[in-house]
Short mmCIF file of C-alpha atoms and ligand atoms in Angstrom, two decimals:
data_model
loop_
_atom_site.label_atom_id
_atom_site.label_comp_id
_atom_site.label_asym_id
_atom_site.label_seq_id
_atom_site.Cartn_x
_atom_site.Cartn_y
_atom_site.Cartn_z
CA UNK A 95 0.47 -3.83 46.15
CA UNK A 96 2.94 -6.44 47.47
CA UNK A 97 1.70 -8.73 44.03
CA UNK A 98 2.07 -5.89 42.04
CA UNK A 99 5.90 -5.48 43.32
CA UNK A 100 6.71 -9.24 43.30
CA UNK A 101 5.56 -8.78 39.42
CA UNK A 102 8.24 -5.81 38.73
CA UNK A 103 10.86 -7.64 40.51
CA UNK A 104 10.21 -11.12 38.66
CA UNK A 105 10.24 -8.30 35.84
CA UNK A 106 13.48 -7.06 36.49
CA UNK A 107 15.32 -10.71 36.73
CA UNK A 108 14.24 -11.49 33.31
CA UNK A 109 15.72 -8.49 32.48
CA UNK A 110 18.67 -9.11 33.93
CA UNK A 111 18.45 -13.01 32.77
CA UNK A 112 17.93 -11.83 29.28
CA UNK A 113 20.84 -9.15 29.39
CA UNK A 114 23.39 -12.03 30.39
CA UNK A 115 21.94 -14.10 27.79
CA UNK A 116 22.72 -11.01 25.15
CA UNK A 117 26.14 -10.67 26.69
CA UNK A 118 27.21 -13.98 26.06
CA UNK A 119 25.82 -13.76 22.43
CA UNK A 120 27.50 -10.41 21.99
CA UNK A 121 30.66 -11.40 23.69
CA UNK A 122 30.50 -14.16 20.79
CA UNK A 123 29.68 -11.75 17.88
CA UNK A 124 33.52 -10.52 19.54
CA UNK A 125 35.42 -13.80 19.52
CA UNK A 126 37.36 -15.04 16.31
CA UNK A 127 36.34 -16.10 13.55
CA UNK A 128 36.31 -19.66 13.43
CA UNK A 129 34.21 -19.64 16.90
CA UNK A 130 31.38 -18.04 14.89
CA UNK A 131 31.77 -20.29 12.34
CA UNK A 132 28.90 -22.67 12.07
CA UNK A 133 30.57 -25.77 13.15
CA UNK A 134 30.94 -23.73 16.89
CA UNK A 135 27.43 -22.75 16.68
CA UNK A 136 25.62 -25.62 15.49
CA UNK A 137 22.41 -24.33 13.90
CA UNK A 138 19.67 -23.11 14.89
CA UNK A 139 20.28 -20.78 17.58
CA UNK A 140 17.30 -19.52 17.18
CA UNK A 141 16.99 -20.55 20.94
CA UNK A 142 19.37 -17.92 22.29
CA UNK A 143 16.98 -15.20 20.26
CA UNK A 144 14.12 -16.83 21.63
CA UNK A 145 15.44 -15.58 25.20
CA UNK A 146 16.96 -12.21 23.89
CA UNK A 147 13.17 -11.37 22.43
CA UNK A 148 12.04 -10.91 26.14
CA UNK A 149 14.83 -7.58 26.25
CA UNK A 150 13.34 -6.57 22.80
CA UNK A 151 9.74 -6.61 23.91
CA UNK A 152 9.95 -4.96 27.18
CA UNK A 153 12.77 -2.40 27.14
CA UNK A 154 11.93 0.36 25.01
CA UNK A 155 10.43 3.46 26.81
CA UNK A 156 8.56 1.57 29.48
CA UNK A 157 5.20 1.23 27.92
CA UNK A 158 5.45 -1.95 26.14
CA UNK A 159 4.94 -4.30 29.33
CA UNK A 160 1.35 -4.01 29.21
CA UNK A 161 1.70 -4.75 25.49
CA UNK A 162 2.98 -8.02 25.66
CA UNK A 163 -0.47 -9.66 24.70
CA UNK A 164 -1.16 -7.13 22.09
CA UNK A 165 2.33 -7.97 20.71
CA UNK A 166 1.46 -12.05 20.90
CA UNK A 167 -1.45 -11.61 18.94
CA UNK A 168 -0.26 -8.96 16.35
CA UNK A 169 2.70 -11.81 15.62
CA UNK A 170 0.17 -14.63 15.59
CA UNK A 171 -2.01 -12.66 13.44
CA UNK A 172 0.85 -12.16 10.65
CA UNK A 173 3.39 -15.50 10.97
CA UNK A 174 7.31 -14.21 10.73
CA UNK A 175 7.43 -16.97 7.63
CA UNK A 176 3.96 -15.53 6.15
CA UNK A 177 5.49 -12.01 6.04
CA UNK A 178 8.70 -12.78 4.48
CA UNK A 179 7.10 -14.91 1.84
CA UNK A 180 4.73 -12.34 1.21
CA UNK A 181 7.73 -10.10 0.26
CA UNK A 182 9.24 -12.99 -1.93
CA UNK A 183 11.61 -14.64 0.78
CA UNK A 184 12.22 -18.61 0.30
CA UNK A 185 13.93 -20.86 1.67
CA UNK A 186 14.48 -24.68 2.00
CA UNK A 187 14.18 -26.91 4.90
CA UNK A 188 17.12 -27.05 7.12
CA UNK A 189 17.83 -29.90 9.19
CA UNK A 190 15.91 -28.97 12.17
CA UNK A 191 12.17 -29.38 11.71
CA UNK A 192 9.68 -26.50 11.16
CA UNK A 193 13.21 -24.61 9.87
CA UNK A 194 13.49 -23.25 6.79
CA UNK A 195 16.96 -21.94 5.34
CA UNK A 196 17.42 -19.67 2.68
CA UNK A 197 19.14 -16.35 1.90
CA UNK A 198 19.24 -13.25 3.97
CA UNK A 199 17.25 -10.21 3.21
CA UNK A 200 19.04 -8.27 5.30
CA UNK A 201 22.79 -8.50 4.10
CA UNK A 202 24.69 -9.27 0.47
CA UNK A 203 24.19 -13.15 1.15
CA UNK A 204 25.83 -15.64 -1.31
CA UNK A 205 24.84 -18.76 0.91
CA UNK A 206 21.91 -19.18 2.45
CA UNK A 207 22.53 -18.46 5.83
CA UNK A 208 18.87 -17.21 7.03
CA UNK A 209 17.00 -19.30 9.48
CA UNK A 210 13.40 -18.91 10.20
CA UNK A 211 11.79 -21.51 12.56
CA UNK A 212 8.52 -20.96 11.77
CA UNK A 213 7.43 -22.85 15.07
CA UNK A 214 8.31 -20.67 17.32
CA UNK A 215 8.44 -17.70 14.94
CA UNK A 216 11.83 -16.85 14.63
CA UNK A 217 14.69 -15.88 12.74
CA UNK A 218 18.27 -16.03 12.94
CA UNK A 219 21.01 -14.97 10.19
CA UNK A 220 24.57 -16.54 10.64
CA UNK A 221 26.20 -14.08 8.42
CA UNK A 222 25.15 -10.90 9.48
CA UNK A 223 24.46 -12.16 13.13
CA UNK A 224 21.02 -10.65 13.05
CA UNK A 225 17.73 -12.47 14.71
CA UNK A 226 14.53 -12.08 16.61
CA UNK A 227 10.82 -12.06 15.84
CA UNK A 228 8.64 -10.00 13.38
CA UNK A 229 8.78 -6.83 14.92
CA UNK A 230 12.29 -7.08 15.07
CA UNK A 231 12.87 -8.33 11.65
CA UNK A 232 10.72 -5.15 10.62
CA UNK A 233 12.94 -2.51 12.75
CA UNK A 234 15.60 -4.27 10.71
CA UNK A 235 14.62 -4.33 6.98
CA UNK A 236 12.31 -1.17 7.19
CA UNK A 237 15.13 0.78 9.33
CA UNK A 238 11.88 1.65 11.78
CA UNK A 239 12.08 2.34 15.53
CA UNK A 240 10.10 -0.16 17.30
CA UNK A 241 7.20 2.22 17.20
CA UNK A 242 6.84 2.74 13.93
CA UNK A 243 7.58 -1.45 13.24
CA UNK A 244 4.23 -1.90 15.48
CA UNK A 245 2.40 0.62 13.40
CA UNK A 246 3.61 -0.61 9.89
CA UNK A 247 2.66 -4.16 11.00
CA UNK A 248 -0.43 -2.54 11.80
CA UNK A 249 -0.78 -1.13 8.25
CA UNK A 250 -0.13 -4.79 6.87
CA UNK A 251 -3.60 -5.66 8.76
CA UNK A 252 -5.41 -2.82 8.65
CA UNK A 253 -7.08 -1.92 5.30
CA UNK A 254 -6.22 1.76 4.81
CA UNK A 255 -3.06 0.45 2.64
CA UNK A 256 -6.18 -1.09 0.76
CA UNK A 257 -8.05 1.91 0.52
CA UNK A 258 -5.76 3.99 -0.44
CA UNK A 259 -4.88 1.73 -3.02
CA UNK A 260 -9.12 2.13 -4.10
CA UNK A 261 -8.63 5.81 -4.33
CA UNK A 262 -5.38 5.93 -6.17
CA UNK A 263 -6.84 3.79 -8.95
CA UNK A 264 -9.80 5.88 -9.22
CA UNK A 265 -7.70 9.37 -9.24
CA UNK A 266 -5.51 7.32 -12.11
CA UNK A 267 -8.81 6.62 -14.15
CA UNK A 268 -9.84 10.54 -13.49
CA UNK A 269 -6.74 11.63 -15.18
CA UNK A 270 -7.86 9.27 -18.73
CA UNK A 271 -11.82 10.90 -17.65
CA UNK A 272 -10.64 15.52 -17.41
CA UNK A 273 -8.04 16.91 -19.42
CA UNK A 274 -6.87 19.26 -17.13
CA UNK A 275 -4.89 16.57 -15.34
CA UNK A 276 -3.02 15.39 -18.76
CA UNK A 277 -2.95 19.25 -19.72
CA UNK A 278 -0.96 20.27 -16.15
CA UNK A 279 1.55 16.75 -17.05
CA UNK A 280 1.81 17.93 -20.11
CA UNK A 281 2.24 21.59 -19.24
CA UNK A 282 5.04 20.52 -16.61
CA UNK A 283 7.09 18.78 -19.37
CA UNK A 284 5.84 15.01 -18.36
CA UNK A 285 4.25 13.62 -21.77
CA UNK A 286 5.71 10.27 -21.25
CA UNK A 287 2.13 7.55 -21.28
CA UNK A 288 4.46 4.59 -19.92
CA UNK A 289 6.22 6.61 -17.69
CA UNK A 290 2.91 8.26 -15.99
CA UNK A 291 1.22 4.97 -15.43
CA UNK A 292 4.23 3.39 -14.17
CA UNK A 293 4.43 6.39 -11.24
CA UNK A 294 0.19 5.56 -11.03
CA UNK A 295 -0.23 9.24 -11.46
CA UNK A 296 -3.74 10.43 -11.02
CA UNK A 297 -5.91 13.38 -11.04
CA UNK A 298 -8.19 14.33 -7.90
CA UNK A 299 -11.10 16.51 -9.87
CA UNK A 300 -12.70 16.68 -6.50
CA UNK A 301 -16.43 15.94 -5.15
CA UNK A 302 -16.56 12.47 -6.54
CA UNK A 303 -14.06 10.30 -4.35
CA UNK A 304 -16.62 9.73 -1.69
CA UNK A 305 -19.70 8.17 -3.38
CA UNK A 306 -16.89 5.78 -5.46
CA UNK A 307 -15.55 4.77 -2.13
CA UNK A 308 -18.34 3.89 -0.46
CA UNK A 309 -19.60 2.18 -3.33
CA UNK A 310 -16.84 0.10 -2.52
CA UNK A 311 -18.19 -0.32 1.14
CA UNK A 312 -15.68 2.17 2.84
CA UNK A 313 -17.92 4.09 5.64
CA UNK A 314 -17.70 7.96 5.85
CA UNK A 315 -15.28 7.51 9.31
CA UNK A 316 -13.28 5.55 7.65
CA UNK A 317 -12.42 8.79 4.73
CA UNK A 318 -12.54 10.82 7.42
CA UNK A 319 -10.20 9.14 10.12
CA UNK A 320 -7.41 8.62 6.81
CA UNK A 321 -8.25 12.51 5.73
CA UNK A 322 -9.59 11.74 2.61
CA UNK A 323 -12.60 13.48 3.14
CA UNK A 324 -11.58 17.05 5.50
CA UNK A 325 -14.47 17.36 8.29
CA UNK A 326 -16.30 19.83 6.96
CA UNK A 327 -17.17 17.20 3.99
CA UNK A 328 -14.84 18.28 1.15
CA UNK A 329 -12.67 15.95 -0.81
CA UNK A 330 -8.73 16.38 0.70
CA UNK A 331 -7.63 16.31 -2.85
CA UNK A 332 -9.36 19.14 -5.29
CA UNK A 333 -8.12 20.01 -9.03
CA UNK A 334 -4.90 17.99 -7.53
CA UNK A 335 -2.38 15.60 -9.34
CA UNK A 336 -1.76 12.84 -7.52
CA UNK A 337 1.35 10.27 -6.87
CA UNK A 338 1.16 7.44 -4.40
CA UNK A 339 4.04 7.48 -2.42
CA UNK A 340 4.80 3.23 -2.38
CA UNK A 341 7.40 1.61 0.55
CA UNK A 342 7.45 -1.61 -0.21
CA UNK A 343 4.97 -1.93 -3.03
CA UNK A 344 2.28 -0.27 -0.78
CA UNK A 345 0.98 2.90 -0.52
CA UNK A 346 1.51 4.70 2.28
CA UNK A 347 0.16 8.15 1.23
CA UNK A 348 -0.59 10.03 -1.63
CA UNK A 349 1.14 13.73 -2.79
CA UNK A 350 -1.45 16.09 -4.69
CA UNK A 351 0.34 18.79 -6.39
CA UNK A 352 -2.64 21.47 -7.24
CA UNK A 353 -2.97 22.62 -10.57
CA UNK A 354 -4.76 25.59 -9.37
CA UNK A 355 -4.42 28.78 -7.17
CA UNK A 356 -4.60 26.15 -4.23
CA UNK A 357 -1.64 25.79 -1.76
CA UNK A 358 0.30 23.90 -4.03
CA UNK A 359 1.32 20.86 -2.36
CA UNK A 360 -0.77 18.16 -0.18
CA UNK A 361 0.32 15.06 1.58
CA UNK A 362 -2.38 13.00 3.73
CA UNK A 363 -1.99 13.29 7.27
CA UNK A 364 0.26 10.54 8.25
CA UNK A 365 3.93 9.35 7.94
CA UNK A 366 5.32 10.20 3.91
CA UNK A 367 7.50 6.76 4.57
CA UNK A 368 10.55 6.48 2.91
CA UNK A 369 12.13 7.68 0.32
CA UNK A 370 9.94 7.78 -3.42
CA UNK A 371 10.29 4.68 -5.10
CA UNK A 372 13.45 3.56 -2.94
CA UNK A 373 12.88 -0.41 -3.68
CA UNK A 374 13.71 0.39 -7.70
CA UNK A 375 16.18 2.86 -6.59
CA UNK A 376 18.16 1.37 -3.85
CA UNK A 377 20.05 -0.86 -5.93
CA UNK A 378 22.29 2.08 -7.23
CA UNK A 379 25.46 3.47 -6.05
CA UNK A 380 24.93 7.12 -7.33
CA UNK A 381 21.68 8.76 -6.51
CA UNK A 382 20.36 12.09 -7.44
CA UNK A 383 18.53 13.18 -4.50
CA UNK A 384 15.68 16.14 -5.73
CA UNK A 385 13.22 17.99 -3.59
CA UNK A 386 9.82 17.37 -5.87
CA UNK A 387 7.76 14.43 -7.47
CA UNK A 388 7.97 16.53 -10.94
CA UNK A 389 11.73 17.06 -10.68
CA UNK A 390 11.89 13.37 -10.50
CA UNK A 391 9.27 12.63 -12.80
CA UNK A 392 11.28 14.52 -15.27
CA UNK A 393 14.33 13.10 -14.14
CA UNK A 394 13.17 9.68 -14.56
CA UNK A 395 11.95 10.68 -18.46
CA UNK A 396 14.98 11.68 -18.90
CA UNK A 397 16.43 8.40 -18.00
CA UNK A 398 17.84 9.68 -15.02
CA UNK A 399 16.27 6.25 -13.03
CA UNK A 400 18.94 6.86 -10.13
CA UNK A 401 16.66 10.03 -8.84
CA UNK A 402 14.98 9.43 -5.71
CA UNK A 403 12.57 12.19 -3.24
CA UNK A 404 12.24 13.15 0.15
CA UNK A 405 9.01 15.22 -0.78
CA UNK A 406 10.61 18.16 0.85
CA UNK A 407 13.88 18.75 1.70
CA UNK A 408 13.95 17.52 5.31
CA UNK A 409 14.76 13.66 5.11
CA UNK A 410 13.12 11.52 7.98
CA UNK A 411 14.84 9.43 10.04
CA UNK A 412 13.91 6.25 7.68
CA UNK A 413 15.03 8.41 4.90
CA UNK A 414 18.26 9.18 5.74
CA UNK A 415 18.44 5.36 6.98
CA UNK A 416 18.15 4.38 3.67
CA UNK A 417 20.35 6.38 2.00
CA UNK A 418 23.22 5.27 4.38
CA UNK A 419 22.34 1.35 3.39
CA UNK A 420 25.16 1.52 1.47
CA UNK A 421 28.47 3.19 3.29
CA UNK A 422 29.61 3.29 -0.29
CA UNK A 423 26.50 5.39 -1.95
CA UNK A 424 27.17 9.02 -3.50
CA UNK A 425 24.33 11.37 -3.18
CA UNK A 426 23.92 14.28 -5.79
CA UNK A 427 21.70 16.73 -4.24
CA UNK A 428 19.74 18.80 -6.77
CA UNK A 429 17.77 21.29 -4.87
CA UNK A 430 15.82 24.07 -6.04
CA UNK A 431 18.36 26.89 -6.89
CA UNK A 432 15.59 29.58 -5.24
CA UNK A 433 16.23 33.30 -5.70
CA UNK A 434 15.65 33.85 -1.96
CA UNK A 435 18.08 30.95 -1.02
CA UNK A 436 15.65 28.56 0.87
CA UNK A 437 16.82 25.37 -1.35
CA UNK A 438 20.72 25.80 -0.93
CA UNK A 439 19.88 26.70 2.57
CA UNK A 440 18.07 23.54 2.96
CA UNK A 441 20.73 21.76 0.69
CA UNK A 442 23.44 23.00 3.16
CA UNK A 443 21.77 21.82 6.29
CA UNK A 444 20.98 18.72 4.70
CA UNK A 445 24.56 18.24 3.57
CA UNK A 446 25.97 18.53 7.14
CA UNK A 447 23.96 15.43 8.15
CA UNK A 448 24.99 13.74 5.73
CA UNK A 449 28.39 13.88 5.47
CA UNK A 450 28.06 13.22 9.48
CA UNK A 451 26.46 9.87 8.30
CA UNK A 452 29.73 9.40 6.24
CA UNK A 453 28.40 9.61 2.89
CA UNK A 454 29.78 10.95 -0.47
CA UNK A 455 27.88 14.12 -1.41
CA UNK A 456 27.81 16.08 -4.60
CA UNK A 457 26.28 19.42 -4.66
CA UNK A 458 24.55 19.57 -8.60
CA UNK A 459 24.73 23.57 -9.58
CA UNK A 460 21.17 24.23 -11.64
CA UNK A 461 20.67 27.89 -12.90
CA UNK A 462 19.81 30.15 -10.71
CA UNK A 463 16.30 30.10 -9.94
CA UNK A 464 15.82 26.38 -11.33
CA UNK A 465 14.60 23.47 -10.28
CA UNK A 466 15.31 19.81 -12.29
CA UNK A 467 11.64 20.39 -13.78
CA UNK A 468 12.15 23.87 -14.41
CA UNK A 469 15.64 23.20 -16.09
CA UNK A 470 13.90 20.46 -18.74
CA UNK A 471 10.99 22.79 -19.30
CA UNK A 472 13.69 25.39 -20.06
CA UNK A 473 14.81 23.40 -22.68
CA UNK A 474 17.54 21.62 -20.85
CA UNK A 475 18.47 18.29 -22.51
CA UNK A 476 19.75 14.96 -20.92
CA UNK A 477 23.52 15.20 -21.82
CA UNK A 478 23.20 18.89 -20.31
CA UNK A 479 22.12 17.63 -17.08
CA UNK A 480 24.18 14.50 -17.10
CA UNK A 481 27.36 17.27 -17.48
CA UNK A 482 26.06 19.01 -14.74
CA UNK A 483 26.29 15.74 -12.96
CA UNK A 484 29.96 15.20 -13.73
CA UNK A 485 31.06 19.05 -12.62
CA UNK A 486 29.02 18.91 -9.27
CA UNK A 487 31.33 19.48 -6.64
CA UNK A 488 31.98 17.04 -4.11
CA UNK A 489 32.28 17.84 -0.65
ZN1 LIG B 521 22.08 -11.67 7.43
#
């Protein structure tokens, strides 16, 4: 008992060491310019991140004390310097050994000014001010609560990015194997070869995914725990087309849109992730936001490439975190125009959060009971959408 307090009071004085040690550093971040500069800060200061880690790996909600190993060996397991090279980071050696130097992924960097020490695991950015470990650098880049940073770095071990990666390139060679999948593409106005493998649309026939994956060596819990395979032994995905849904070049789940009487849309159940292709759409100003993976498909044929999905029309928190990236970024919503009002009712609540998150919105006004898809199927041309574009209201 009395151990078991001395341990939550020598607790509590790191805490309070490591909050006057992120006081100073954020008292710092206040001062002038030119005592930021580097010549003030000689670098690395890794160091002073070093001691600020200790607030970031206790504090939030309590449970992450008894953690702490798990946390050591998750970072061990994937190296801060592994990670970002992984995702094309590089950088040079800086004059302190084991400390690299290049440019930051976090922030418009012209000079490198990104430290990673790959010693001790950390990073430190002299422009933006940012630093810490892996996790950290995750909760950063990702815009993840720590949560969800401990669970993506997770993912990154754990092979279900790899398996679902298995089954999406078998539902892709399905669609080449049954016409039907080509037929329904074809039949919602998506004829476009390059454009269908570039999404790595598939087609789920069903009843076959399971013998192909364990071919492959994946065991029957392993389809079940990811919902591949529903418990009573069925494939998840029947007469289904099928995008994986990609954050950061890895799938994270997979949409089937049934081409049947079947409820007609089916994600796997876990997180959807971020927006639809946000790493090839990010880098634009103006984005057309749209509810469904056709409307975009469409969209994108159309050479539309700015259109990006929420699957839905309720954005996640890492959605909307992405959006706001850039405080700059204009966001054309083009909702379904449904006769019973659901999508402008969606669009509406939608629009209040974000013009709270101070971006520009513009509300595009499709027919009445149209969606993008529905408009192009219609007969809708590019130029007519692109003037729809220009006389969307802004709000
Ligand atoms: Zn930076």
């Amino acid at each position: 008992m009395a151990c078991q307090r001395r341990a939550t009071v020598a607790r509590l004085f790191a805490l309070v060491l490591a909050y006057r040690v992120l006081l100073s550093t954020s008292l710092l971040a206040l001062a002038p310019a030119p005592l930021r500069s580097r010549d003030f800060f000689p670098s690395p200061t890794i160091l002073a991140w070093e001691r600020e880690l200790k607030v970031r790996t206790l504090a939030p909600e309590g449970t992450v004390n008894t953690m702490g190993e798990d946390l050591e060996r998750l970072k061990q397991r994937i190296p801060l310097l592994t990670y970002l090279q992984r995702y094309h980071w590089s950088g040079r050696p800086a004059a302190v050994r084991s400390e690299l130097v290049g440019l930051c992924p976090l922030h418009a960097d012209t000079r490198p000014s990104f430290y990673v020490n790959a010693r001790k695991n950390l990073f430190y950015c002299h422009g933006c001010g940012q630093g810490g470990d892996l996790i950290r650098f995750v909760q950063l880049s990702q815009h993840l609560s720590f949560r969800q940073s401990l669970a993506y770095l997770h993912e990154e071990l754990a092979p279900s990015a790899q398996l679902l990666e298995h089954t999406a390139a078998f539902y892709q060679l399905e669609l080449h194997r049954y016409p039907e999948g080509i037929q329904y593409l074809a039949q919602r106005g998506l004829q476009d070869a390059t454009l269908i493998e570039e999404l790595g649309i598939g087609y789920a026939r069903g009843g076959n995914l399971r013998p192909h994956l364990q071919q492959l060596g994946y065991s029957l819990e392993r389809l079940l725990e990811l919902g591949l395979i529903r418990p009573q032994g069925q494939d998840a995905f029947c007469r289904r087309a099928i995008f994986p849904c990609r954050q950061q070049n890895r799938i994270v789940n997979l949409y089937g849109r049934s081409i049947g009487d079947a409820f007609p849309h089916r994600l796997l159940p876990r997180s959807k992730g971020g927006l639809f292709a946000w790493q090839s759409v990010r880098q634009f100003r103006n984005l057309i936001l749209v509810e469904g993976l056709f409307d975009l498909a469409v969209l994108w044929q159309a050479g539309f490439r700015n259109t990006t999905c929420a699957i839905g029309t309720h954005l996640t928190s890492m959605q909307l975190a992405q959006l706001c990236e850039n405080p700059d970024r204009c966001v054309y919503i083009a909702f379904d125009q449904d006769e019973n009002q659901a999508g402008q009712r969606a669009a509406d609540s939608l629009l209040q959060v974000l013009d709270k998150a101070g971006l520009k919105i513009r509300l595009v006004g499709l027919p009445a009971g149209h969606d993008p898809n529905s408009y192009f199927l219609a007969g809708a041309s590019a130029e007519d959408f692109a003037r729809l574009l220009e006389e969307a209201p802004s709000l």
